Amino acid sequence: MDIITKTGEIWSENAIGAVISLIKKSDDSIEAERKLTHWLTEMNCQLIAMALARIDTELYQIYKVQGWRVARRDPRTICCRYGELTYTRRLLQKEGKSFYPLDCKMGFESRKHYSLGMIERIVESVAITTSRSASELLQNLAGITISHQSVISLKNYAGKKAKAYEKAFVEEKKDKKPVQPEIIAIEGDGIILKNKKKGEVSEVHRLQVYEGVRKNGNRTELVGLRCFASTSRKELFAMAASYLHGHYDLSKTTVLSNGDGGSGYQFQDFEQMVEGCLDHQHFRDCYHVHEKIRTRLSFCKRELVDRMIREFHQTDDIMKRIPVWMDTARSCARTEADLEEVNKLQSYLERNAPYIPSLSQRGIHTEIHLGTAETNHRFYSYRMKRQGRSWSSEGMECMVWVLTARKNKTLTQALLYHANGKSYKKMDRAMHKAVVQAERRMRNYRPGCLEGRIGIYGASSSPMGRLARAIQKY
């Protein structure tokens, strides 16, 4: 018998009668749906609260053997994906230490009004739209009342946890056997964003590491993709280097790096990151090379520029062809400014000539197509640059890490890692045992005598306080 059948047996005529009454008292179908949604949410939360009470009892039976005793029972209200849950749980104490075992089991953090699952939903909403729009969407579609300031606060909270998880992830991988692919690709680039301070801008640095390309319908996707992004380039490159040396055996791997040649994305920067690899081939991003040629030679005919770009990827010796192309461009110059542009372009091409030849020109046969970093910029720029948006330093850093966690599909792991440390993938054995015991006893469960609590409105050393402690330590 599955869970749906078991649930169906719970419903009584009273519940069905309540549903019928709500429908009949509603003026229209929309009002009926609203009332039924609210009623079902309350029923779900009451059901879950009763289940948590049983689990809490089983947990105490386990920790009681270890010397923990009940200090008191406290109620709590927390917003979860299934509604606003109000439940009561035991506070256990031992040798000056105290904790709520049920909160630990459920991942409910102290002084947080939202569960981890709800925080994940809120952060996923603000990752695709503004905080005000996310607040309205959550209210209208999910029935969650939350201000845009709270949305921003939870986004910053999740961003910090995502950053901490990514740092821990690259360190943990060092203990495992490294992967040995024949070729990996590393691409880097930056995005310029506005600061809230008038006239100032900041750069978000990005790196992505992947092992290949595979076909997914009419699209292609990167294999083994891992993204890194931060406002600190030094911190970012250190994290990427730690990931590469911990996850891969670079001594048997050929590394293809791709950058636009800007500050921090040159050959020597990538060379330090992949030190000790079998072979390192660096490429100047072809999009930026083509854009540089078209900008400098804007006074030339388009057909001439297009033919020059095509020949770039066909010739065997670029250094011999550069003077020929530049002489042709000089013949089209009309002013001294045009000649200056040609000289600047020639210096740029000669300086980057070793990195311009493509994969096929270098005899490297792979399905990898370098240059995807520019395309993946959209994932960040669409959220952070549209409508002239500006950011504070903290808000920018946290949003970057939230987007990176979504890109790596690690947002859930990051939130769980913060709650449970390195054992975020493993449920506590004692707590798991308690859940199993609660499930086994569910059929034969009898509530027994009611549990009571003596209210204390004075010092715990008073006669009433001593009596309360004596009763609670059963």
Short mmCIF file of N, CA and C in Angstrom, two decimals, residues 269-441:
data_model
loop_
_atom_site.label_atom_id
_atom_site.label_comp_id
_atom_site.label_asym_id
_atom_site.label_seq_id
_atom_site.Cartn_x
_atom_site.Cartn_y
_atom_site.Cartn_z
N ASP A 269 49.35 34.30 -16.69
CA ASP A 269 48.37 34.11 -15.62
C ASP A 269 47.83 32.68 -15.63
N PHE A 270 47.51 32.17 -16.81
CA PHE A 270 47.03 30.80 -16.91
C PHE A 270 48.16 29.80 -16.69
N GLU A 271 49.38 30.17 -17.08
CA GLU A 271 50.53 29.28 -16.92
C GLU A 271 50.79 28.98 -15.44
N GLN A 272 50.66 29.99 -14.60
CA GLN A 272 50.83 29.78 -13.15
C GLN A 272 49.75 28.87 -12.59
N MET A 273 48.55 28.97 -13.14
CA MET A 273 47.43 28.19 -12.64
C MET A 273 47.57 26.70 -12.96
N VAL A 274 48.13 26.37 -14.12
CA VAL A 274 48.21 24.97 -14.57
C VAL A 274 49.65 24.47 -14.55
N GLU A 275 50.44 25.00 -13.67
CA GLU A 275 51.84 24.59 -13.59
C GLU A 275 51.96 23.08 -13.37
N GLY A 276 52.82 22.45 -14.17
CA GLY A 276 53.03 21.01 -14.06
C GLY A 276 52.19 20.19 -15.01
N CYS A 277 51.43 20.83 -15.90
CA CYS A 277 50.59 20.08 -16.84
C CYS A 277 51.45 19.48 -17.96
N LEU A 278 50.90 18.51 -18.67
CA LEU A 278 51.61 17.86 -19.76
C LEU A 278 51.94 18.85 -20.87
N ASP A 279 50.97 19.67 -21.26
CA ASP A 279 51.16 20.67 -22.31
C ASP A 279 50.15 21.78 -22.10
N HIS A 280 50.58 23.01 -22.31
CA HIS A 280 49.70 24.17 -22.16
C HIS A 280 49.68 24.96 -23.45
N GLN A 281 48.51 25.03 -24.07
CA GLN A 281 48.32 25.81 -25.29
C GLN A 281 47.39 26.98 -24.97
N HIS A 282 47.91 28.19 -25.17
CA HIS A 282 47.11 29.38 -24.86
C HIS A 282 46.59 30.00 -26.15
N PHE A 283 45.34 30.50 -26.11
CA PHE A 283 44.69 31.08 -27.28
C PHE A 283 44.17 32.47 -26.93
N ARG A 284 44.32 33.36 -27.91
CA ARG A 284 43.69 34.66 -27.78
C ARG A 284 42.27 34.54 -28.31
N ASP A 285 41.30 34.96 -27.52
CA ASP A 285 39.90 34.76 -27.89
C ASP A 285 39.61 35.38 -29.26
N CYS A 286 39.09 34.55 -30.18
CA CYS A 286 38.92 35.00 -31.56
C CYS A 286 37.88 36.12 -31.67
N TYR A 287 36.88 36.13 -30.80
CA TYR A 287 35.88 37.21 -30.84
C TYR A 287 36.55 38.56 -30.64
N HIS A 288 37.44 38.63 -29.65
CA HIS A 288 38.11 39.91 -29.36
C HIS A 288 39.11 40.26 -30.46
N VAL A 289 39.76 39.25 -31.05
CA VAL A 289 40.69 39.53 -32.16
C VAL A 289 39.92 40.10 -33.34
N HIS A 290 38.81 39.46 -33.70
CA HIS A 290 38.01 39.95 -34.83
C HIS A 290 37.46 41.35 -34.55
N GLU A 291 37.01 41.55 -33.32
CA GLU A 291 36.47 42.86 -32.96
C GLU A 291 37.54 43.94 -33.02
N LYS A 292 38.76 43.59 -32.62
CA LYS A 292 39.87 44.55 -32.68
C LYS A 292 40.18 44.93 -34.13
N ILE A 293 40.19 43.93 -35.01
CA ILE A 293 40.47 44.20 -36.43
C ILE A 293 39.39 45.09 -37.03
N ARG A 294 38.14 44.77 -36.78
CA ARG A 294 37.05 45.55 -37.36
C ARG A 294 37.04 46.98 -36.82
N THR A 295 37.36 47.15 -35.56
CA THR A 295 37.36 48.50 -34.96
C THR A 295 38.50 49.34 -35.52
N ARG A 296 39.71 48.77 -35.57
CA ARG A 296 40.87 49.53 -36.06
C ARG A 296 40.77 49.84 -37.55
N LEU A 297 40.18 48.93 -38.31
CA LEU A 297 40.09 49.11 -39.76
C LEU A 297 38.69 49.50 -40.19
N SER A 298 38.03 50.30 -39.39
CA SER A 298 36.66 50.71 -39.71
C SER A 298 36.60 51.57 -40.98
N PHE A 299 37.72 52.16 -41.38
CA PHE A 299 37.75 53.00 -42.57
C PHE A 299 37.89 52.17 -43.85
N CYS A 300 38.21 50.88 -43.73
CA CYS A 300 38.37 50.00 -44.90
C CYS A 300 37.02 49.41 -45.31
N LYS A 301 36.98 48.90 -46.52
CA LYS A 301 35.76 48.25 -47.00
C LYS A 301 35.53 46.95 -46.20
N ARG A 302 34.27 46.64 -46.00
CA ARG A 302 33.92 45.46 -45.22
C ARG A 302 34.46 44.18 -45.87
N GLU A 303 34.42 44.11 -47.23
CA GLU A 303 34.88 42.91 -47.92
C GLU A 303 36.36 42.66 -47.65
N LEU A 304 37.14 43.73 -47.57
CA LEU A 304 38.58 43.58 -47.31
C LEU A 304 38.82 43.05 -45.90
N VAL A 305 38.09 43.58 -44.95
CA VAL A 305 38.26 43.15 -43.56
C VAL A 305 37.83 41.69 -43.39
N ASP A 306 36.71 41.33 -44.03
CA ASP A 306 36.22 39.94 -43.92
C ASP A 306 37.23 38.97 -44.52
N ARG A 307 37.83 39.32 -45.65
CA ARG A 307 38.83 38.44 -46.28
C ARG A 307 40.07 38.32 -45.40
N MET A 308 40.46 39.41 -44.76
CA MET A 308 41.62 39.38 -43.87
C MET A 308 41.38 38.44 -42.69
N ILE A 309 40.16 38.50 -42.12
CA ILE A 309 39.85 37.65 -40.97
C ILE A 309 39.82 36.18 -41.39
N ARG A 310 39.29 35.89 -42.59
CA ARG A 310 39.27 34.50 -43.07
C ARG A 310 40.68 33.97 -43.25
N GLU A 311 41.57 34.79 -43.79
CA GLU A 311 42.94 34.34 -44.03
C GLU A 311 43.71 34.11 -42.73
N PHE A 312 43.27 34.77 -41.67
CA PHE A 312 43.90 34.56 -40.36
C PHE A 312 43.84 33.09 -39.96
N HIS A 313 42.75 32.42 -40.31
CA HIS A 313 42.52 31.04 -39.88
C HIS A 313 42.85 30.04 -40.99
N GLN A 314 43.56 30.51 -42.02
CA GLN A 314 43.95 29.61 -43.10
C GLN A 314 45.45 29.56 -43.31
N THR A 315 46.15 30.63 -42.98
CA THR A 315 47.60 30.69 -43.22
C THR A 315 48.36 29.88 -42.19
N ASP A 316 49.53 29.40 -42.58
CA ASP A 316 50.38 28.62 -41.69
C ASP A 316 51.34 29.49 -40.90
N ASP A 317 51.62 30.69 -41.38
CA ASP A 317 52.56 31.59 -40.71
C ASP A 317 51.96 32.99 -40.66
N ILE A 318 51.38 33.31 -39.51
CA ILE A 318 50.70 34.60 -39.38
C ILE A 318 51.69 35.76 -39.41
N MET A 319 52.88 35.57 -38.83
CA MET A 319 53.85 36.66 -38.76
C MET A 319 54.27 37.14 -40.14
N LYS A 320 54.33 36.24 -41.12
CA LYS A 320 54.70 36.65 -42.48
C LYS A 320 53.57 37.40 -43.17
N ARG A 321 52.33 37.09 -42.80
CA ARG A 321 51.19 37.69 -43.49
C ARG A 321 50.79 39.04 -42.89
N ILE A 322 51.14 39.27 -41.63
CA ILE A 322 50.71 40.52 -40.99
C ILE A 322 51.21 41.75 -41.75
N PRO A 323 52.51 41.87 -42.15
CA PRO A 323 52.96 43.06 -42.90
C PRO A 323 52.20 43.26 -44.20
N VAL A 324 51.87 42.15 -44.88
CA VAL A 324 51.13 42.26 -46.15
C VAL A 324 49.75 42.84 -45.90
N TRP A 325 49.06 42.32 -44.91
CA TRP A 325 47.71 42.84 -44.60
C TRP A 325 47.75 44.29 -44.16
N MET A 326 48.75 44.65 -43.39
CA MET A 326 48.83 46.02 -42.89
C MET A 326 49.18 47.00 -44.01
N ASP A 327 50.02 46.58 -44.95
CA ASP A 327 50.31 47.45 -46.10
C ASP A 327 49.06 47.69 -46.93
N THR A 328 48.24 46.65 -47.08
CA THR A 328 46.98 46.81 -47.81
C THR A 328 46.06 47.79 -47.08
N ALA A 329 46.02 47.69 -45.76
CA ALA A 329 45.17 48.60 -44.99
C ALA A 329 45.68 50.03 -45.07
N ARG A 330 47.01 50.22 -45.08
CA ARG A 330 47.56 51.58 -45.18
C ARG A 330 47.21 52.23 -46.51
N SER A 331 47.10 51.41 -47.54
CA SER A 331 46.74 51.98 -48.85
C SER A 331 45.31 52.51 -48.87
N CYS A 332 44.48 52.06 -47.92
CA CYS A 332 43.10 52.54 -47.83
C CYS A 332 42.96 53.72 -46.88
N ALA A 333 44.03 54.06 -46.16
CA ALA A 333 43.96 55.15 -45.17
C ALA A 333 43.83 56.50 -45.86
N ARG A 334 43.04 57.37 -45.23
CA ARG A 334 42.82 58.70 -45.79
C ARG A 334 43.43 59.80 -44.92
N THR A 335 43.63 59.52 -43.67
CA THR A 335 44.14 60.53 -42.74
C THR A 335 45.27 59.94 -41.91
N GLU A 336 45.94 60.80 -41.16
CA GLU A 336 46.98 60.35 -40.25
C GLU A 336 46.40 59.49 -39.12
N ALA A 337 45.18 59.81 -38.74
CA ALA A 337 44.53 59.02 -37.69
C ALA A 337 44.31 57.57 -38.16
N ASP A 338 43.97 57.40 -39.44
CA ASP A 338 43.80 56.05 -39.98
C ASP A 338 45.11 55.28 -39.97
N LEU A 339 46.21 55.95 -40.32
CA LEU A 339 47.52 55.30 -40.29
C LEU A 339 47.91 54.90 -38.87
N GLU A 340 47.55 55.76 -37.91
CA GLU A 340 47.85 55.44 -36.51
C GLU A 340 47.07 54.19 -36.05
N GLU A 341 45.84 54.06 -36.51
CA GLU A 341 45.04 52.89 -36.17
C GLU A 341 45.67 51.62 -36.75
N VAL A 342 46.19 51.71 -37.96
CA VAL A 342 46.83 50.55 -38.58
C VAL A 342 48.08 50.15 -37.81
N ASN A 343 48.87 51.15 -37.39
CA ASN A 343 50.09 50.84 -36.63
C ASN A 343 49.75 50.16 -35.29
N LYS A 344 48.68 50.63 -34.62
CA LYS A 344 48.25 50.02 -33.36
C LYS A 344 47.79 48.58 -33.57
N LEU A 345 47.07 48.37 -34.68
CA LEU A 345 46.60 47.01 -34.97
C LEU A 345 47.77 46.08 -35.28
N GLN A 346 48.76 46.58 -36.02
CA GLN A 346 49.92 45.74 -36.34
C GLN A 346 50.68 45.36 -35.06
N SER A 347 50.82 46.29 -34.15
CA SER A 347 51.50 45.99 -32.89
C SER A 347 50.71 44.95 -32.09
N TYR A 348 49.40 45.09 -32.09
CA TYR A 348 48.55 44.14 -31.36
C TYR A 348 48.67 42.74 -31.95
N LEU A 349 48.61 42.64 -33.28
CA LEU A 349 48.67 41.33 -33.92
C LEU A 349 50.04 40.68 -33.75
N GLU A 350 51.10 41.45 -33.87
CA GLU A 350 52.44 40.87 -33.70
C GLU A 350 52.68 40.43 -32.26
N ARG A 351 52.11 41.18 -31.33
CA ARG A 351 52.28 40.84 -29.91
C ARG A 351 51.53 39.56 -29.55
N ASN A 352 50.40 39.33 -30.22
CA ASN A 352 49.57 38.16 -29.90
C ASN A 352 49.64 37.07 -30.96
N ALA A 353 50.55 37.18 -31.90
CA ALA A 353 50.64 36.20 -32.99
C ALA A 353 50.79 34.77 -32.50
N PRO A 354 51.56 34.47 -31.44
CA PRO A 354 51.67 33.07 -31.00
C PRO A 354 50.36 32.47 -30.50
N TYR A 355 49.40 33.32 -30.11
CA TYR A 355 48.18 32.82 -29.51
C TYR A 355 46.98 32.88 -30.45
N ILE A 356 47.14 33.43 -31.65
CA ILE A 356 46.01 33.59 -32.56
C ILE A 356 45.67 32.31 -33.33
N PRO A 357 46.63 31.48 -33.76
CA PRO A 357 46.28 30.27 -34.54
C PRO A 357 45.25 29.41 -33.81
N SER A 358 44.32 28.86 -34.59
CA SER A 358 43.23 28.08 -34.01
C SER A 358 43.69 26.67 -33.65
N LEU A 359 42.75 25.87 -33.12
CA LEU A 359 43.06 24.50 -32.74
C LEU A 359 43.51 23.68 -33.94
N SER A 360 42.79 23.80 -35.05
CA SER A 360 43.15 23.03 -36.25
C SER A 360 44.49 23.48 -36.81
N GLN A 361 44.80 24.77 -36.74
CA GLN A 361 46.09 25.26 -37.23
C GLN A 361 47.25 24.73 -36.40
N ARG A 362 46.99 24.39 -35.15
CA ARG A 362 48.04 23.85 -34.28
C ARG A 362 48.04 22.32 -34.27
N GLY A 363 47.15 21.71 -35.05
CA GLY A 363 47.12 20.26 -35.13
C GLY A 363 46.48 19.59 -33.94
N ILE A 364 45.61 20.31 -33.20
CA ILE A 364 44.91 19.74 -32.03
C ILE A 364 43.51 19.33 -32.46
N HIS A 365 43.23 18.05 -32.37
CA HIS A 365 41.95 17.52 -32.81
C HIS A 365 41.08 17.22 -31.59
N THR A 366 40.05 17.98 -31.40
CA THR A 366 39.14 17.85 -30.27
C THR A 366 37.79 18.45 -30.62
N GLU A 367 36.74 18.03 -29.91
CA GLU A 367 35.41 18.58 -30.13
C GLU A 367 35.21 19.91 -29.40
N ILE A 368 36.16 20.30 -28.58
CA ILE A 368 36.07 21.55 -27.83
C ILE A 368 36.11 22.74 -28.77
N HIS A 369 35.22 23.69 -28.55
CA HIS A 369 35.21 24.96 -29.29
C HIS A 369 35.41 26.08 -28.28
N LEU A 370 36.58 26.69 -28.31
CA LEU A 370 36.87 27.75 -27.35
C LEU A 370 36.07 29.00 -27.66
N GLY A 371 35.78 29.76 -26.62
CA GLY A 371 35.04 31.01 -26.79
C GLY A 371 33.67 31.00 -26.13
N THR A 372 33.34 29.95 -25.39
CA THR A 372 32.02 29.88 -24.76
C THR A 372 31.89 30.79 -23.54
N ALA A 373 33.00 31.31 -23.04
CA ALA A 373 32.92 32.20 -21.88
C ALA A 373 32.10 33.44 -22.20
N GLU A 374 32.23 33.95 -23.41
CA GLU A 374 31.45 35.12 -23.80
C GLU A 374 29.96 34.82 -23.79
N THR A 375 29.58 33.63 -24.28
CA THR A 375 28.17 33.25 -24.28
C THR A 375 27.64 33.10 -22.86
N ASN A 376 28.44 32.50 -21.98
CA ASN A 376 28.00 32.29 -20.61
C ASN A 376 27.97 33.57 -19.78
N HIS A 377 28.51 34.66 -20.32
CA HIS A 377 28.38 35.96 -19.65
C HIS A 377 26.91 36.34 -19.48
N ARG A 378 26.07 35.90 -20.42
CA ARG A 378 24.67 36.32 -20.40
C ARG A 378 23.99 35.89 -19.11
N PHE A 379 24.36 34.75 -18.59
CA PHE A 379 23.76 34.26 -17.35
C PHE A 379 23.95 35.27 -16.22
N TYR A 380 25.05 36.00 -16.24
CA TYR A 380 25.33 37.00 -15.21
C TYR A 380 24.85 38.39 -15.64
N SER A 381 25.13 38.76 -16.88
CA SER A 381 24.83 40.12 -17.32
C SER A 381 23.33 40.38 -17.41
N TYR A 382 22.52 39.38 -17.79
CA TYR A 382 21.09 39.59 -17.88
C TYR A 382 20.49 39.93 -16.51
N ARG A 383 21.05 39.37 -15.46
CA ARG A 383 20.53 39.64 -14.11
C ARG A 383 21.15 40.89 -13.49
N MET A 384 22.40 41.19 -13.81
CA MET A 384 23.13 42.21 -13.07
C MET A 384 23.38 43.51 -13.83
N LYS A 385 23.08 43.55 -15.15
CA LYS A 385 23.39 44.75 -15.91
C LYS A 385 22.16 45.42 -16.51
N ARG A 386 21.06 44.72 -16.63
CA ARG A 386 19.89 45.30 -17.29
C ARG A 386 19.32 46.47 -16.51
N GLN A 387 18.69 47.38 -17.25
CA GLN A 387 18.01 48.55 -16.67
C GLN A 387 18.95 49.42 -15.83
N GLY A 388 20.22 49.42 -16.17
CA GLY A 388 21.18 50.28 -15.48
C GLY A 388 21.35 49.96 -14.01
N ARG A 389 21.26 48.68 -13.63
CA ARG A 389 21.33 48.31 -12.22
C ARG A 389 22.70 48.57 -11.65
N SER A 390 22.73 49.00 -10.39
CA SER A 390 23.99 49.24 -9.68
C SER A 390 23.99 48.41 -8.41
N TRP A 391 25.19 48.13 -7.89
CA TRP A 391 25.34 47.20 -6.79
C TRP A 391 26.29 47.74 -5.74
N SER A 392 26.02 47.38 -4.49
CA SER A 392 27.00 47.61 -3.44
C SER A 392 28.05 46.51 -3.53
N SER A 393 29.16 46.69 -2.85
CA SER A 393 30.24 45.69 -2.92
C SER A 393 29.78 44.34 -2.39
N GLU A 394 29.09 44.35 -1.24
CA GLU A 394 28.62 43.10 -0.66
C GLU A 394 27.53 42.46 -1.51
N GLY A 395 26.59 43.27 -1.97
CA GLY A 395 25.50 42.74 -2.77
C GLY A 395 25.98 42.15 -4.08
N MET A 396 26.97 42.79 -4.72
CA MET A 396 27.53 42.28 -5.96
C MET A 396 28.22 40.94 -5.75
N GLU A 397 29.05 40.87 -4.71
CA GLU A 397 29.79 39.63 -4.44
C GLU A 397 28.83 38.48 -4.14
N CYS A 398 27.81 38.73 -3.32
CA CYS A 398 26.88 37.67 -2.94
C CYS A 398 26.04 37.22 -4.13
N MET A 399 25.59 38.15 -4.96
CA MET A 399 24.80 37.77 -6.12
C MET A 399 25.64 36.96 -7.12
N VAL A 400 26.90 37.33 -7.27
CA VAL A 400 27.78 36.58 -8.17
C VAL A 400 27.92 35.14 -7.71
N TRP A 401 28.07 34.94 -6.40
CA TRP A 401 28.23 33.58 -5.90
C TRP A 401 26.93 32.80 -5.95
N VAL A 402 25.78 33.47 -5.78
CA VAL A 402 24.49 32.80 -5.94
C VAL A 402 24.32 32.32 -7.37
N LEU A 403 24.63 33.18 -8.34
CA LEU A 403 24.51 32.80 -9.74
C LEU A 403 25.48 31.68 -10.09
N THR A 404 26.69 31.75 -9.53
CA THR A 404 27.67 30.69 -9.80
C THR A 404 27.20 29.36 -9.22
N ALA A 405 26.62 29.39 -8.03
CA ALA A 405 26.09 28.16 -7.42
C ALA A 405 24.96 27.59 -8.26
N ARG A 406 24.10 28.44 -8.82
CA ARG A 406 23.03 27.95 -9.69
C ARG A 406 23.61 27.38 -10.98
N LYS A 407 24.66 28.01 -11.49
CA LYS A 407 25.29 27.52 -12.71
C LYS A 407 25.93 26.16 -12.47
N ASN A 408 26.55 25.98 -11.30
CA ASN A 408 27.18 24.70 -10.95
C ASN A 408 26.19 23.70 -10.36
N LYS A 409 24.94 24.16 -10.13
CA LYS A 409 23.89 23.33 -9.53
C LYS A 409 24.30 22.85 -8.13
N THR A 410 24.86 23.77 -7.36
CA THR A 410 25.33 23.42 -6.01
C THR A 410 24.69 24.29 -4.93
N LEU A 411 23.62 25.02 -5.25
CA LEU A 411 23.01 25.89 -4.26
C LEU A 411 22.44 25.07 -3.09
N THR A 412 21.79 23.95 -3.41
CA THR A 412 21.25 23.09 -2.35
C THR A 412 22.35 22.55 -1.45
N GLN A 413 23.43 22.05 -2.07
CA GLN A 413 24.55 21.52 -1.29
C GLN A 413 25.19 22.59 -0.43
N ALA A 414 25.25 23.83 -0.95
CA ALA A 414 25.87 24.91 -0.19
C ALA A 414 25.07 25.21 1.07
N LEU A 415 23.74 25.24 0.97
CA LEU A 415 22.91 25.51 2.15
C LEU A 415 22.99 24.35 3.15
N LEU A 416 23.00 23.12 2.64
CA LEU A 416 23.11 21.97 3.54
C LEU A 416 24.49 21.89 4.18
N TYR A 417 25.50 22.27 3.43
CA TYR A 417 26.86 22.23 3.97
C TYR A 417 26.99 23.20 5.15
N HIS A 418 26.39 24.36 5.03
CA HIS A 418 26.45 25.33 6.14
C HIS A 418 25.75 24.77 7.37
N ALA A 419 24.65 24.05 7.16
CA ALA A 419 23.88 23.56 8.29
C ALA A 419 24.54 22.36 8.97
N ASN A 420 25.22 21.51 8.19
CA ASN A 420 25.71 20.25 8.73
C ASN A 420 27.21 20.03 8.57
N GLY A 421 27.94 21.02 8.06
CA GLY A 421 29.39 20.86 7.93
C GLY A 421 29.77 19.85 6.86
N LYS A 422 30.91 19.22 7.02
CA LYS A 422 31.42 18.31 6.00
C LYS A 422 30.54 17.07 5.83
N SER A 423 29.71 16.79 6.82
CA SER A 423 28.86 15.60 6.72
C SER A 423 27.50 15.96 6.12
N TYR A 424 27.46 16.98 5.26
CA TYR A 424 26.18 17.44 4.72
C TYR A 424 25.52 16.40 3.83
N LYS A 425 26.29 15.43 3.33
CA LYS A 425 25.72 14.39 2.48
C LYS A 425 25.24 13.19 3.29
N LYS A 426 25.53 13.15 4.59
CA LYS A 426 25.19 12.00 5.42
C LYS A 426 24.28 12.42 6.57
N MET A 427 23.16 11.75 6.68
CA MET A 427 22.26 12.03 7.81
C MET A 427 22.84 11.43 9.09
N ASP A 428 22.70 12.15 10.18
CA ASP A 428 23.17 11.66 11.47
C ASP A 428 22.52 10.30 11.77
N ARG A 429 23.34 9.31 12.14
CA ARG A 429 22.82 7.95 12.32
C ARG A 429 21.78 7.86 13.42
N ALA A 430 22.04 8.55 14.53
CA ALA A 430 21.09 8.51 15.64
C ALA A 430 19.75 9.10 15.24
N MET A 431 19.80 10.21 14.51
CA MET A 431 18.56 10.86 14.09
C MET A 431 17.84 10.01 13.04
N HIS A 432 18.60 9.41 12.15
CA HIS A 432 17.99 8.54 11.14
C HIS A 432 17.32 7.35 11.82
N LYS A 433 17.96 6.80 12.85
CA LYS A 433 17.39 5.69 13.60
C LYS A 433 16.08 6.11 14.25
N ALA A 434 16.04 7.34 14.76
CA ALA A 434 14.82 7.83 15.40
C ALA A 434 13.68 7.95 14.41
N VAL A 435 13.98 8.42 13.20
CA VAL A 435 12.94 8.55 12.18
C VAL A 435 12.39 7.18 11.81
N VAL A 436 13.28 6.19 11.67
CA VAL A 436 12.84 4.83 11.33
C VAL A 436 11.95 4.27 12.44
N GLN A 437 12.35 4.48 13.69
CA GLN A 437 11.56 3.98 14.80
C GLN A 437 10.18 4.65 14.85
N ALA A 438 10.16 5.95 14.57
CA ALA A 438 8.88 6.65 14.57
C ALA A 438 7.95 6.11 13.49
N GLU A 439 8.50 5.76 12.34
CA GLU A 439 7.70 5.23 11.24
C GLU A 439 7.16 3.84 11.59
N ARG A 440 7.99 3.02 12.23
CA ARG A 440 7.55 1.66 12.59
C ARG A 440 6.44 1.67 13.64
N ARG A 441 6.50 2.64 14.55
CA ARG A 441 5.53 2.67 15.64
C ARG A 441 4.26 3.45 15.28
#
